[in-house]
Amino acid sequence: MTGFIYAISGGNAAQAQDARISANLRRMVGSGILVAVGYIDPGNWATDIAGGSGFGYGLLMVVITSAFLALGFQVLVSRLALATGQDLATLTARHLSPRLAKAAWLAGEAAILATALAELIGGAIALRLLFNLPLIAGVAVTGIGTFAVLAMTRGNADRHERVIALLLAVVALSFVFLLFKANPAWSEVAHGVTETGKALRDPQGFLIALGILGATLMPHNLYLHSGTLAQRAQGLPAQARGMAMRVARNDTIVSLGVAMLINAAIMIVAAASLSGSGMVVSSLDDAHAVIGHTLGIVAAVVFAVALYAAGQSSTITGVLAGRILSRGFQVGSNWSDRRRALMTRVVAGAAAAGLLAFTGGKDPDGLLVLSQVILSLALPFALGPLVVLACRKSLMGAYVLRGAWAWAAIGATVGIIVLDGYLLLDIVV
């Protein structure tokens, strides 16, 4: 009888453990949606629109290739987080030199501020297009919108994901509508993909392609992805980590696949409605005006609404990434999301207002370019530690990155750094 009771209790314990593992595995789903919004921020819009208006569908393959490259690094950082149970910031601070860790922290903070700057400017442009609101007032309203969302979600991860998913859906549905209105010839789209080499041989096309690459992979997304997964993997037994990696990988593929399709749609809409203008349209204001002229006023309004939704969703994820960065590097780790959002928005908002006042509000898109330059400078300080740590067997154990995949990650990292450096030199010189 005693043995029977023991067997029953043991069976219940095993079932309870299986239930806990299943619950933890389900929590792996959702982090990808937080990362996906970073790939459709206003900086991406500017480069996609420039590529589509100037070179038709010739740079569409660059959008797709950049998305797959970013996907590889996001899967790698999720592997690092789930293998170690720690986020990229924490691992960098613990396992790499103090000087490198401090440089990585400062670069990460700069990337988050640059992202905040881009989203505030993008939101301000959208509000001006919708309501003719002055840019500086739009910056303030966009910042207030971020606090409203944070107050509504109150630090609840599931609520954050639902809000982000809603905003992402607004952007996605907007471009489904714009694609329908633009009615591109899909045979021309397919033909344009085959003419990537021709577009890249043009010096301006090559620079736009580098801009697309630089706007796609963002350092704060690496910290955000690793942090959310490391937190959700707490309590996950070692034997379930392989399954967790597969779940996280599939979640990332689906989420970034949606982001890739949205970026592709932005370029296709630009190519179908703007490429006949005879110039490269890099200004969001000009793109809005031409879309209104070619596709109608409703399409122009939808474009502006989608721009605001994209910017607002990215600001929220920037706040979440900042919390992970602070906690990992143990700098201001006791700050709440609201306090951190306030500090970031105040600094970025002051910078945006100052730069807009200095330029007279004539070139807000130039500030978007500036944000991409800062992100390009910060990227090596996240990619380098990621690849180094992922290749350490003492840290990763059975999940260490090795062989062809390790060399591919190293080569891609070096290639991205070289291309970003070339882009920066061209912008500066």
XYZ file of C-alpha atoms in Angstrom, residues 93-408:
316
model
C 30.149 42.350 -17.670
C 31.128 39.055 -16.002
C 33.263 37.339 -18.609
C 34.978 40.078 -20.580
C 37.441 42.764 -19.502
C 36.108 45.703 -17.437
C 37.170 48.204 -20.095
C 35.365 46.319 -22.852
C 32.317 45.889 -20.623
C 32.212 49.625 -19.905
C 32.584 50.429 -23.601
C 29.773 47.982 -24.422
C 27.540 49.573 -21.786
C 28.175 53.117 -23.029
C 27.620 52.027 -26.640
C 24.384 50.283 -25.653
C 23.111 53.387 -23.862
C 24.034 55.496 -26.891
C 22.110 53.092 -29.139
C 19.010 53.337 -26.933
C 19.204 57.140 -26.934
C 19.649 57.134 -30.716
C 16.628 54.866 -31.081
C 14.595 57.130 -28.809
C 15.663 60.110 -30.918
C 14.562 58.371 -34.129
C 11.199 57.322 -32.700
C 10.458 60.777 -31.267
C 11.332 62.417 -34.596
C 9.398 59.789 -36.556
C 6.351 60.218 -34.311
C 6.606 64.005 -34.601
C 6.724 63.779 -38.406
C 3.680 61.481 -38.375
C 1.710 63.887 -36.142
C 2.647 66.800 -38.394
C 1.440 64.860 -41.434
C -1.817 63.938 -39.675
C -2.649 67.099 -37.720
C -0.166 69.730 -38.944
C 1.307 69.739 -35.438
C 4.664 71.548 -35.063
C 7.582 69.147 -34.824
C 8.671 70.144 -31.313
C 5.108 69.741 -30.032
C 4.952 66.379 -31.812
C 8.091 65.248 -29.995
C 6.410 66.067 -26.669
C 3.152 64.311 -27.595
C 5.014 61.205 -28.764
C 6.949 61.078 -25.496
C 3.742 61.397 -23.489
C 2.276 58.542 -25.534
C 5.109 56.284 -24.409
C 4.375 57.015 -20.747
C 0.667 56.337 -21.331
C 1.454 52.888 -22.725
C 3.888 52.114 -19.882
C 1.259 53.171 -17.339
C -1.291 50.934 -19.034
C 0.969 47.883 -19.109
C 2.495 48.536 -15.642
C 5.558 46.386 -16.232
C 3.506 43.320 -17.178
C 5.396 41.447 -19.908
C 2.246 39.895 -21.394
C 0.576 43.302 -21.628
C 3.669 44.753 -23.261
C 3.577 42.011 -25.867
C -0.124 42.514 -26.550
C 0.314 46.270 -27.028
C 3.335 45.738 -29.266
C 1.461 43.092 -31.265
C -1.441 45.521 -31.719
C 0.834 48.307 -32.953
C 2.661 45.896 -35.250
C -0.697 44.737 -36.615
C -1.611 48.361 -37.362
C 1.587 48.764 -39.387
C 1.147 45.432 -41.171
C -2.507 46.036 -42.087
C -1.685 49.566 -43.216
C 0.811 48.266 -45.737
C -1.540 45.534 -46.896
C -3.917 48.376 -47.732
C -1.153 50.440 -49.363
C -0.039 47.445 -51.420
C -3.614 47.004 -52.592
C -3.797 50.684 -53.542
C -0.388 50.701 -55.245
C -1.268 47.507 -57.160
C 2.320 46.696 -58.207
C 2.999 44.478 -61.195
C 4.312 41.378 -59.441
C 6.124 40.223 -62.551
C 8.128 43.469 -62.393
C 8.773 42.886 -58.688
C 10.185 39.438 -59.454
C 12.269 40.827 -62.314
C 13.589 43.622 -60.093
C 14.919 41.092 -57.597
C 17.150 39.695 -60.330
C 18.645 43.149 -61.024
C 20.197 43.645 -57.581
C 23.709 43.714 -59.051
C 22.802 46.571 -61.364
C 21.445 48.635 -58.471
C 24.506 47.920 -56.329
C 26.893 49.004 -59.082
C 25.395 52.474 -58.850
C 27.291 54.398 -56.098
C 24.090 55.834 -54.660
C 22.391 52.444 -54.780
C 25.320 50.886 -52.937
C 25.140 53.516 -50.192
C 21.391 53.019 -49.803
C 21.994 49.261 -49.565
C 24.495 49.876 -46.755
C 21.920 52.095 -45.067
C 19.340 49.306 -45.270
C 21.823 46.919 -43.690
C 22.762 49.406 -40.974
C 19.122 50.149 -40.151
C 18.195 46.482 -39.882
C 20.434 45.081 -37.147
C 20.260 47.131 -33.939
C 22.393 46.561 -30.824
C 19.636 47.175 -28.282
C 17.562 44.409 -29.885
C 20.291 41.907 -28.995
C 20.176 42.959 -25.331
C 16.374 42.973 -25.302
C 16.043 39.507 -26.834
C 18.609 37.909 -24.552
C 17.165 39.583 -21.467
C 13.566 38.548 -22.023
C 14.516 34.947 -22.800
C 16.984 34.624 -19.908
C 14.320 35.825 -17.494
C 11.715 33.415 -18.870
C 14.152 30.500 -18.788
C 14.627 30.745 -15.017
C 13.780 27.426 -13.434
C 13.990 25.596 -16.753
C 15.804 22.234 -16.273
C 18.877 21.505 -18.386
C 17.154 18.746 -20.370
C 14.513 21.205 -21.599
C 16.901 23.869 -22.861
C 17.288 22.317 -26.314
C 13.529 22.344 -26.804
C 13.379 25.929 -25.485
C 15.943 26.959 -28.101
C 13.851 25.436 -30.862
C 10.698 27.174 -29.607
C 12.519 30.518 -29.330
C 14.073 30.035 -32.765
C 10.688 29.385 -34.393
C 9.160 32.360 -32.568
C 11.990 34.561 -33.826
C 11.650 33.285 -37.390
C 7.912 34.027 -37.490
C 8.202 37.464 -35.847
C 11.152 38.672 -37.918
C 9.541 37.148 -40.995
C 6.602 39.507 -40.460
C 9.005 42.432 -40.004
C 10.814 41.462 -43.215
C 7.536 41.389 -45.140
C 6.624 44.837 -43.804
C 10.008 46.252 -44.872
C 9.602 44.617 -48.264
C 6.105 46.117 -48.524
C 7.464 49.597 -47.707
C 9.966 49.312 -50.551
C 7.421 47.841 -52.965
C 4.906 50.618 -52.230
C 7.682 53.197 -52.684
C 8.788 51.616 -55.953
C 5.232 51.380 -57.296
C 4.160 54.892 -56.318
C 7.361 56.960 -56.097
C 9.859 55.570 -58.617
C 8.300 57.543 -61.458
C 9.182 60.818 -59.764
C 12.657 60.754 -61.308
C 14.537 61.172 -58.017
C 15.440 59.357 -54.824
C 12.798 60.264 -52.243
C 14.481 60.055 -48.837
C 12.191 62.455 -46.975
C 9.151 61.019 -45.194
C 7.306 64.287 -45.928
C 8.000 63.957 -49.658
C 7.011 60.295 -49.618
C 3.744 61.186 -47.892
C 3.038 63.933 -50.443
C 3.747 61.725 -53.457
C 1.714 58.826 -52.037
C -1.184 61.225 -51.481
C -0.869 62.434 -55.066
C -0.561 58.980 -56.670
C -2.636 56.770 -54.357
C -5.069 59.243 -52.808
C -5.569 61.068 -49.514
C -6.743 57.957 -47.658
C -3.495 56.181 -48.534
C -1.517 59.185 -47.289
C -3.392 59.127 -43.950
C -2.818 55.383 -43.591
C 0.894 55.934 -44.287
C 1.136 58.528 -41.498
C -0.808 56.378 -39.009
C 1.469 53.416 -39.708
C 4.535 55.642 -39.234
C 3.295 56.760 -35.810
C 2.467 53.181 -34.753
C 5.914 51.984 -35.842
C 7.654 54.725 -33.906
C 5.584 54.288 -30.755
C 6.110 50.528 -30.643
C 9.870 50.942 -30.999
C 10.049 53.465 -28.166
C 8.420 50.978 -25.798
C 10.895 48.236 -26.643
C 13.733 50.742 -26.238
C 12.655 51.317 -22.630
C 12.554 47.565 -21.976
C 16.008 47.128 -23.527
C 17.353 49.919 -21.345
C 16.182 48.162 -18.189
C 17.961 44.961 -19.244
C 21.107 46.900 -20.085
C 21.163 48.661 -16.710
C 20.529 45.470 -14.777
C 23.169 43.530 -16.675
C 25.898 46.130 -16.309
C 24.628 47.005 -12.801
C 24.287 50.707 -13.501
C 21.064 52.262 -12.224
C 19.587 48.752 -12.046
C 17.066 49.808 -9.405
C 15.384 52.258 -11.758
C 11.771 51.547 -12.714
C 10.648 51.460 -16.342
C 8.927 54.817 -15.891
C 11.972 56.500 -14.362
C 14.214 55.107 -17.058
C 11.738 56.109 -19.786
C 11.565 59.607 -18.302
C 15.343 60.036 -18.296
C 15.762 58.637 -21.820
C 12.889 60.686 -23.218
C 14.098 63.878 -21.528
C 17.613 63.511 -22.941
C 16.447 62.409 -26.413
C 13.641 64.974 -26.422
C 16.011 67.790 -25.453
C 18.422 66.681 -28.190
C 15.600 66.494 -30.747
C 14.196 69.892 -29.763
C 17.655 71.479 -29.818
C 18.539 70.034 -33.214
C 15.149 70.951 -34.670
C 15.501 74.498 -33.359
C 19.045 74.704 -34.733
C 17.943 73.577 -38.220
C 14.674 75.473 -38.095
C 12.811 72.165 -38.456
C 13.789 72.018 -42.130
C 15.526 68.637 -42.138
C 14.014 66.247 -39.562
C 14.979 63.295 -41.739
C 18.623 64.267 -41.224
C 18.131 63.437 -37.551
C 16.973 59.971 -38.561
C 20.226 59.581 -40.496
C 22.136 60.748 -37.412
C 20.436 58.086 -35.300
C 21.474 55.401 -37.790
C 25.079 56.618 -37.653
C 25.085 56.254 -33.862
C 23.561 52.785 -34.110
C 26.224 51.764 -36.622
C 28.953 52.937 -34.264
C 27.409 51.046 -31.335
C 26.767 47.776 -33.184
C 30.306 46.265 -32.985
C 30.259 46.601 -29.172
C 27.292 44.215 -29.042
C 28.101 41.875 -31.931
C 31.734 41.313 -30.886
C 30.971 40.150 -27.323
C 28.043 38.060 -28.581
C 30.181 36.031 -30.991
C 33.104 35.722 -28.547
C 30.851 34.462 -25.745
C 28.881 32.106 -28.003
C 32.158 30.439 -29.056
C 33.317 29.757 -25.461
C 32.786 26.103 -24.592
C 33.387 26.785 -20.880
C 30.352 29.059 -20.954
C 28.067 27.439 -23.541
C 28.814 23.771 -22.859
C 27.104 21.481 -25.357
C 25.531 24.473 -27.099
C 28.811 26.173 -28.004
C 28.959 27.701 -31.474
C 31.589 25.889 -33.516
C 32.641 24.767 -36.977
C 31.150 26.407 -40.039
C 28.501 28.272 -38.014
C 31.160 29.879 -35.816
C 33.184 30.994 -38.837
C 30.014 32.288 -40.502
